[in-house]
């Protein structure tokens, strides 16, 4: 096989390629620092903190993120959660009823949901028993209409990082775009693939403020890619997709780097402790390695244990219907108190 030369014009949908982005009032005049009178957007002029449209390009947020991740602002697109980012990627690259994508189950369910919504065929290439990609099988499924390959690393629900050598190989030989979903990267030891953007022009990395950053409620997803790809996504994003309250709250939070790091450290310590105590529960059959803030556990009877936990007021995720995940439960690492409650409850229900 020859290494690919990625040509975005071959991969983007034809109608998108020729689109001009909608130019909003706030795009046309951007110098907010000057003392201007804004009579251009039909807003209510009475100040209340949110009476103005938000910055459609979220410049302040992108400046901080670009600094932290050592990329240019031009390599960043923000979405209403990763879910919006992923949807924009579908709509930019996949022609409904014609193109297809590849996912690697067991994995995050939204790729399939978005494929169905957008009427894109989803080809599933199951991970191997170590939850690593089966490279040969992946490339056997690629055809000229295969536009996106989704890799979730660390993977949800298994929790492990995907082998960087496999990802490197896929990036070099896959002709479409490779999306690496790094929702859990802040809990892992490996470096982010954001550092490889200049090496691979077909790479898209998605991250989120919903997990380690503790802002699931504000909905902010981040997409890092080449300027070429970001330009295409910018053409189709709704102009004001990130509201003012989200931009403000996200900005306040992402500069609290020390606090976030401390919270991550605590969660990782708790993960270790939880793992150790789980191994003492007799109905726990297998504890999978985790590079994320959750642990996938195989039990004797997942439905039964799930119901028992619910009856004691603890909600976990039953992943048993996913391939390779028969009789598994996924435990998010909680606070020290919550984890203790979980363990005590597991001990209690293991007695009956
Ligand atoms: C939780 C999660 C996300 C986060 O999605 P948001 O829309 O940003 O909250 C993305 N990908 C995976 C694999 C996740 O588990």
Short mmCIF file of C-alpha atoms and ligand atoms in Angstrom, two decimals:
data_model
loop_
_atom_site.label_atom_id
_atom_site.label_comp_id
_atom_site.label_asym_id
_atom_site.label_seq_id
_atom_site.Cartn_x
_atom_site.Cartn_y
_atom_site.Cartn_z
CA UNK A 1 0.00 0.00 0.00
CA UNK A 2 1.16 3.53 -0.71
CA UNK A 3 1.09 6.23 1.89
CA UNK A 4 -1.74 8.57 1.06
CA UNK A 5 -1.52 12.15 0.05
CA UNK A 6 -4.58 13.69 1.62
CA UNK A 7 -6.51 15.98 -0.71
CA UNK A 8 -9.32 17.72 1.10
CA UNK A 9 -11.11 18.56 -2.16
CA UNK A 10 -11.57 14.85 -2.80
CA UNK A 11 -13.05 14.25 0.62
CA UNK A 12 -15.32 17.23 1.35
CA UNK A 13 -18.87 17.14 -0.01
CA UNK A 14 -19.09 19.05 -3.28
CA UNK A 15 -21.83 21.44 -2.12
CA UNK A 16 -19.87 22.25 1.03
CA UNK A 17 -16.71 22.89 -0.94
CA UNK A 18 -18.48 25.68 -2.80
CA UNK A 19 -20.32 27.19 0.18
CA UNK A 20 -19.61 30.68 1.42
CA UNK A 21 -19.98 30.94 5.21
CA UNK A 22 -22.91 33.03 6.44
CA UNK A 23 -21.61 36.40 7.53
CA UNK A 24 -23.33 37.54 10.71
CA UNK A 25 -23.45 41.09 12.03
CA UNK A 26 -20.84 40.18 14.62
CA UNK A 27 -18.55 38.75 11.93
CA UNK A 28 -18.54 41.93 9.92
CA UNK A 29 -17.50 44.27 12.69
CA UNK A 30 -15.18 42.66 15.16
CA UNK A 31 -13.30 45.40 16.98
CA UNK A 32 -15.08 45.14 20.32
CA UNK A 33 -12.36 47.01 22.13
CA UNK A 34 -13.24 50.32 20.57
CA UNK A 35 -16.06 52.30 22.10
CA UNK A 36 -18.59 51.86 19.30
CA UNK A 37 -22.35 52.13 19.16
CA UNK A 38 -23.74 48.82 17.90
CA UNK A 39 -26.87 49.35 15.81
CA UNK A 40 -26.22 46.49 13.41
CA UNK A 41 -27.82 43.37 14.87
CA UNK A 42 -31.29 44.43 16.03
CA UNK A 43 -30.47 43.63 19.64
CA UNK A 44 -32.23 45.23 22.62
CA UNK A 45 -29.79 48.03 23.60
CA UNK A 46 -30.44 47.80 27.36
CA UNK A 47 -27.43 46.14 28.97
CA UNK A 48 -28.12 43.04 31.08
CA UNK A 49 -24.96 41.05 30.47
CA UNK A 50 -26.34 38.90 27.65
CA UNK A 51 -28.34 41.32 25.48
CA UNK A 52 -25.65 41.18 22.76
CA UNK A 53 -24.99 38.27 20.40
CA UNK A 54 -21.94 36.26 21.45
CA UNK A 55 -18.67 36.32 19.51
CA UNK A 56 -19.31 33.86 16.63
CA UNK A 57 -15.59 32.99 16.49
CA UNK A 58 -15.10 32.77 20.30
CA UNK A 59 -11.77 34.58 19.98
CA UNK A 60 -10.99 34.93 23.71
CA UNK A 61 -11.54 31.26 24.39
CA UNK A 62 -9.56 30.17 21.36
CA UNK A 63 -6.62 32.40 22.32
CA UNK A 64 -6.29 30.66 25.69
CA UNK A 65 -6.81 27.17 24.23
CA UNK A 66 -4.29 27.84 21.45
CA UNK A 67 -1.72 28.86 24.06
CA UNK A 68 -2.36 25.87 26.25
CA UNK A 69 -2.27 23.34 23.41
CA UNK A 70 0.50 25.06 21.43
CA UNK A 71 -1.51 25.32 18.22
CA UNK A 72 -2.83 28.29 16.28
CA UNK A 73 -6.35 29.67 16.80
CA UNK A 74 -6.86 28.70 13.17
CA UNK A 75 -6.56 25.04 14.15
CA UNK A 76 -9.54 25.26 16.53
CA UNK A 77 -13.31 25.03 16.11
CA UNK A 78 -15.68 25.02 19.08
CA UNK A 79 -19.02 23.26 19.24
CA UNK A 80 -22.07 22.90 21.46
CA UNK A 81 -20.47 19.82 23.05
CA UNK A 82 -18.38 17.29 21.08
CA UNK A 83 -21.69 16.05 19.78
CA UNK A 84 -22.11 19.17 17.64
CA UNK A 85 -18.49 18.97 16.49
CA UNK A 86 -19.00 15.35 15.42
CA UNK A 87 -22.22 16.23 13.61
CA UNK A 88 -20.47 19.04 11.71
CA UNK A 89 -17.76 16.59 10.64
CA UNK A 90 -20.43 14.22 9.26
CA UNK A 91 -22.13 17.01 7.37
CA UNK A 92 -18.88 18.36 5.95
CA UNK A 93 -17.52 15.07 4.61
CA UNK A 94 -20.35 12.60 4.06
CA UNK A 95 -22.88 12.68 1.22
CA UNK A 96 -26.13 11.17 2.55
CA UNK A 97 -27.03 7.77 1.08
CA UNK A 98 -23.71 7.63 -0.77
CA UNK A 99 -20.79 7.78 1.64
CA UNK A 100 -19.90 5.56 4.57
CA UNK A 101 -17.87 5.73 7.77
CA UNK A 102 -16.02 3.19 9.91
CA UNK A 103 -16.44 2.82 13.67
CA UNK A 104 -14.62 0.42 15.99
CA UNK A 105 -17.06 -1.06 18.52
CA UNK A 106 -17.40 -1.39 21.39
CA UNK A 107 -17.21 2.38 21.39
CA UNK A 108 -19.04 5.67 21.97
CA UNK A 109 -22.62 5.39 20.74
CA UNK A 110 -22.93 8.86 19.20
CA UNK A 111 -20.99 7.99 16.03
CA UNK A 112 -23.66 5.47 15.08
CA UNK A 113 -26.51 7.80 16.10
CA UNK A 114 -25.08 10.63 13.98
CA UNK A 115 -24.48 8.27 11.05
CA UNK A 116 -28.13 7.22 11.20
CA UNK A 117 -29.41 10.80 11.48
CA UNK A 118 -27.32 11.86 8.50
CA UNK A 119 -28.25 8.76 6.48
CA UNK A 120 -24.66 7.59 6.25
CA UNK A 121 -23.81 3.89 6.23
CA UNK A 122 -21.85 2.85 9.31
CA UNK A 123 -19.38 -0.01 8.87
CA UNK A 124 -18.49 -1.60 12.18
CA UNK A 125 -15.08 -3.20 12.54
CA UNK A 126 -14.93 -4.74 15.98
CA UNK A 127 -11.88 -4.14 18.17
CA UNK A 128 -9.85 -7.23 19.02
CA UNK A 129 -9.96 -8.91 22.44
CA UNK A 130 -7.52 -6.36 23.83
CA UNK A 131 -9.81 -3.55 22.62
CA UNK A 132 -7.26 -2.59 19.95
CA UNK A 133 -8.00 -1.93 16.25
CA UNK A 134 -7.83 -4.79 13.76
CA UNK A 135 -5.86 -2.95 11.07
CA UNK A 136 -6.25 -5.56 8.35
CA UNK A 137 -9.98 -5.76 8.77
CA UNK A 138 -10.31 -1.96 8.85
CA UNK A 139 -8.56 -1.56 5.51
CA UNK A 140 -10.55 -4.43 4.02
CA UNK A 141 -13.67 -2.31 4.64
CA UNK A 142 -12.37 0.89 3.06
CA UNK A 143 -13.76 1.86 -0.33
CA UNK A 144 -13.82 5.10 -2.32
CA UNK A 145 -16.85 6.34 -0.36
CA UNK A 146 -15.35 5.75 3.07
CA UNK A 147 -14.92 9.26 4.38
CA UNK A 148 -14.39 9.08 8.14
CA UNK A 149 -12.83 6.64 10.60
CA UNK A 150 -13.61 7.19 14.28
CA UNK A 151 -11.09 6.20 16.92
CA UNK A 152 -11.97 6.82 20.55
CA UNK A 153 -8.85 6.95 22.72
CA UNK A 154 -9.08 6.38 25.64
CA UNK A 155 -12.00 4.30 24.43
CA UNK A 156 -15.45 4.46 25.98
CA UNK A 157 -16.62 2.00 27.39
CA UNK A 158 -13.45 -0.13 27.65
CA UNK A 159 -11.31 2.67 29.12
CA UNK A 160 -8.00 1.89 27.40
CA UNK A 161 -5.82 4.03 25.16
CA UNK A 162 -5.57 2.91 21.55
CA UNK A 163 -2.07 1.80 20.56
CA UNK A 164 -0.28 4.84 19.05
CA UNK A 165 1.47 2.70 16.43
CA UNK A 166 -1.87 1.51 15.06
CA UNK A 167 -3.17 5.07 14.99
CA UNK A 168 -0.01 6.24 13.21
CA UNK A 169 -0.42 3.54 10.57
CA UNK A 170 -4.09 4.40 10.01
CA UNK A 171 -3.25 8.10 9.68
CA UNK A 172 -0.67 7.30 7.02
CA UNK A 173 -2.80 4.99 4.90
CA UNK A 174 -6.46 5.97 5.37
CA UNK A 175 -7.72 8.15 2.53
CA UNK A 176 -10.49 9.92 4.45
CA UNK A 177 -10.32 11.87 7.69
CA UNK A 178 -9.39 10.17 10.95
CA UNK A 179 -11.25 11.50 13.97
CA UNK A 180 -9.57 10.76 17.29
CA UNK A 181 -12.03 11.36 20.10
CA UNK A 182 -9.99 12.34 23.15
CA UNK A 183 -12.81 13.07 25.58
CA UNK A 184 -10.80 11.28 28.31
CA UNK A 185 -7.24 12.21 27.32
CA UNK A 186 -6.69 14.31 30.49
CA UNK A 187 -6.86 11.12 32.57
CA UNK A 188 -4.31 9.24 30.45
CA UNK A 189 -0.52 9.10 30.52
CA UNK A 190 -0.10 9.36 26.75
CA UNK A 191 0.25 12.66 24.94
CA UNK A 192 -2.63 14.06 22.91
CA UNK A 193 -2.64 13.62 19.13
CA UNK A 194 -3.07 17.40 18.95
CA UNK A 195 0.74 17.43 18.95
CA UNK A 196 0.72 15.61 15.58
CA UNK A 197 -1.55 17.97 13.66
CA UNK A 198 1.28 19.37 11.56
CA UNK A 199 2.36 15.84 10.60
CA UNK A 200 -1.04 14.49 9.49
CA UNK A 201 -3.32 16.67 7.37
CA UNK A 202 -6.17 14.13 7.58
CA UNK A 203 -6.26 14.21 11.40
CA UNK A 204 -9.09 15.66 13.49
CA UNK A 205 -8.82 15.55 17.27
CA UNK A 206 -11.90 16.20 19.41
CA UNK A 207 -11.83 17.05 23.09
CA UNK A 208 -14.45 18.33 25.51
CA UNK A 209 -14.88 20.29 28.72
CA UNK A 210 -17.48 17.74 29.85
CA UNK A 211 -15.19 15.28 31.64
CA UNK A 212 -11.89 16.30 33.31
CA UNK A 213 -12.73 20.01 33.12
CA UNK A 214 -15.97 19.49 35.01
CA UNK A 215 -18.24 21.51 32.72
CA UNK A 216 -20.64 18.96 31.22
CA UNK A 217 -23.47 21.43 31.86
CA UNK A 218 -22.15 24.27 29.70
CA UNK A 219 -21.74 22.11 26.54
CA UNK A 220 -18.37 22.91 25.03
CA UNK A 221 -16.63 20.58 22.61
CA UNK A 222 -13.34 21.35 20.92
CA UNK A 223 -12.10 20.31 17.51
CA UNK A 224 -8.43 20.55 16.52
CA UNK A 225 -7.43 20.07 12.90
CA UNK A 226 -5.54 21.61 9.99
CA UNK A 227 -6.55 25.12 8.99
CA UNK A 228 -7.98 23.64 5.78
CA UNK A 229 -10.34 21.34 7.67
CA UNK A 230 -11.29 24.02 10.23
CA UNK A 231 -12.16 26.41 7.38
CA UNK A 232 -14.55 23.83 5.94
CA UNK A 233 -16.22 23.20 9.31
CA UNK A 234 -16.55 26.96 9.88
CA UNK A 235 -18.56 27.23 6.69
CA UNK A 236 -21.30 25.02 8.04
CA UNK A 237 -21.40 25.78 11.76
CA UNK A 238 -24.35 27.85 13.01
CA UNK A 239 -23.01 31.40 13.51
CA UNK A 240 -23.73 31.69 17.23
CA UNK A 241 -23.32 28.06 18.27
CA UNK A 242 -21.52 28.85 21.54
CA UNK A 243 -23.66 31.06 23.75
CA UNK A 244 -22.32 33.93 25.84
CA UNK A 245 -22.79 32.20 29.22
CA UNK A 246 -20.86 29.15 28.01
CA UNK A 247 -18.02 31.25 26.63
CA UNK A 248 -17.71 33.17 29.91
CA UNK A 249 -17.87 30.13 32.17
CA UNK A 250 -15.49 28.10 30.00
CA UNK A 251 -12.96 30.93 29.96
CA UNK A 252 -13.06 31.22 33.75
CA UNK A 253 -12.54 27.49 34.11
CA UNK A 254 -9.82 26.68 31.58
CA UNK A 255 -7.40 29.12 33.23
CA UNK A 256 -7.77 27.26 36.55
CA UNK A 257 -5.14 24.79 35.44
CA UNK A 258 -3.83 23.97 38.93
CA UNK A 259 -7.28 23.27 40.34
CA UNK A 260 -8.18 21.05 37.38
CA UNK A 261 -4.92 19.15 37.70
CA UNK A 262 -5.57 18.56 41.41
CA UNK A 263 -9.06 17.27 40.69
CA UNK A 264 -7.69 14.92 38.04
CA UNK A 265 -5.00 13.65 40.44
CA UNK A 266 -7.64 12.94 43.09
CA UNK A 267 -9.82 11.10 40.58
CA UNK A 268 -6.83 8.99 39.46
CA UNK A 269 -5.97 8.10 43.07
CA UNK A 270 -9.58 7.13 43.62
CA UNK A 271 -9.51 5.05 40.44
CA UNK A 272 -6.58 3.05 41.81
CA UNK A 273 -8.29 2.59 45.17
CA UNK A 274 -11.58 1.62 43.56
CA UNK A 275 -9.82 -0.90 41.34
CA UNK A 276 -8.10 -2.52 44.32
CA UNK A 277 -11.27 -2.82 46.35
CA UNK A 278 -13.29 -4.09 43.39
CA UNK A 279 -10.94 -7.04 43.09
CA UNK A 280 -12.06 -8.23 46.52
CA UNK A 281 -15.72 -8.56 45.49
CA UNK A 282 -16.42 -12.20 44.66
CA UNK A 283 -18.88 -11.55 41.81
CA UNK A 284 -16.40 -9.26 40.02
CA UNK A 285 -14.84 -11.49 37.37
CA UNK A 286 -12.65 -9.09 35.42
CA UNK A 287 -11.49 -5.50 35.85
CA UNK A 288 -10.35 -3.88 32.62
CA UNK A 289 -7.38 -1.54 32.49
CA UNK A 290 -8.49 2.09 32.50
CA UNK A 291 -6.80 5.23 31.18
CA UNK A 292 -10.00 7.20 31.85
CA UNK A 293 -12.20 8.29 34.78
CA UNK A 294 -14.28 5.12 34.73
CA UNK A 295 -13.70 1.41 35.14
CA UNK A 296 -15.31 -1.33 33.09
CA UNK A 297 -15.95 -4.42 35.18
CA UNK A 298 -17.19 -7.87 34.21
CA UNK A 299 -19.51 -9.38 36.79
CA UNK A 300 -21.38 -12.67 37.16
CA UNK A 301 -24.77 -11.26 36.17
CA UNK A 302 -24.79 -7.61 35.05
CA UNK A 303 -28.57 -7.17 34.95
CA UNK A 304 -28.99 -8.54 38.45
CA UNK A 305 -26.14 -6.46 39.92
CA UNK A 306 -27.34 -3.35 38.10
CA UNK A 307 -30.84 -3.71 39.58
CA UNK A 308 -29.44 -4.36 43.05
CA UNK A 309 -27.33 -1.19 42.85
CA UNK A 310 -30.31 0.85 41.64
CA UNK A 311 -32.39 -0.40 44.56
CA UNK A 312 -29.64 0.91 46.88
CA UNK A 313 -29.64 4.31 45.12
CA UNK A 314 -26.53 3.90 42.95
CA UNK A 315 -26.75 4.37 39.18
CA UNK A 316 -24.06 2.79 37.02
CA UNK A 317 -24.00 1.99 33.31
CA UNK A 318 -24.80 -1.50 32.08
CA UNK A 319 -22.76 -2.04 28.90
CA UNK A 320 -23.65 -5.70 28.41
CA UNK A 321 -25.27 -5.28 24.99
CA UNK A 322 -22.02 -4.00 23.45
CA UNK A 323 -19.73 -6.49 21.67
CA UNK A 324 -16.96 -7.91 23.92
CA UNK A 325 -18.80 -6.47 26.91
CA UNK A 326 -21.11 -9.29 28.00
CA UNK A 327 -22.01 -8.86 31.68
CA UNK A 328 -20.13 -5.63 32.14
CA UNK A 329 -20.91 -2.59 34.23
CA UNK A 330 -19.16 0.75 33.84
CA UNK A 331 -18.42 2.64 37.03
CA UNK A 332 -17.59 6.33 36.83
CA UNK A 333 -15.03 7.28 39.49
CA UNK A 334 -16.90 9.50 41.95
CA UNK A 335 -15.84 11.39 45.06
CA UNK A 336 -14.10 9.47 47.85
CA UNK A 337 -17.41 9.26 49.74
CA UNK A 338 -19.34 8.10 46.69
CA UNK A 339 -16.78 5.42 45.89
CA UNK A 340 -16.85 4.20 49.49
CA UNK A 341 -20.62 4.00 49.31
CA UNK A 342 -20.31 2.02 46.07
CA UNK A 343 -17.84 -0.43 47.57
CA UNK A 344 -19.85 -0.88 50.76
CA UNK A 345 -22.95 -1.51 48.69
CA UNK A 346 -21.14 -4.04 46.48
CA UNK A 347 -19.97 -5.86 49.61
CA UNK A 348 -23.51 -5.80 50.95
CA UNK A 349 -25.15 -7.17 47.79
CA UNK A 350 -22.44 -9.80 47.34
CA UNK A 351 -23.82 -11.44 50.48
CA UNK A 352 -27.14 -12.23 48.87
C1 LIG B 1 -18.54 11.93 27.19
C2 LIG B 1 -17.97 11.77 25.83
C3 LIG B 1 -17.93 12.84 24.95
C4 LIG B 1 -18.42 14.18 25.40
O1 LIG B 1 -19.39 14.71 24.61
P1 LIG B 1 -19.87 16.20 24.89
O2 LIG B 1 -20.91 16.37 23.86
O3 LIG B 1 -18.67 17.10 24.68
O4 LIG B 1 -20.36 16.28 26.30
C5 LIG B 1 -17.37 12.66 23.71
N1 LIG B 1 -16.85 11.48 23.35
C6 LIG B 1 -16.86 10.43 24.19
C7 LIG B 1 -16.23 9.16 23.78
C8 LIG B 1 -17.43 10.55 25.45
O5 LIG B 1 -17.47 9.48 26.26
#
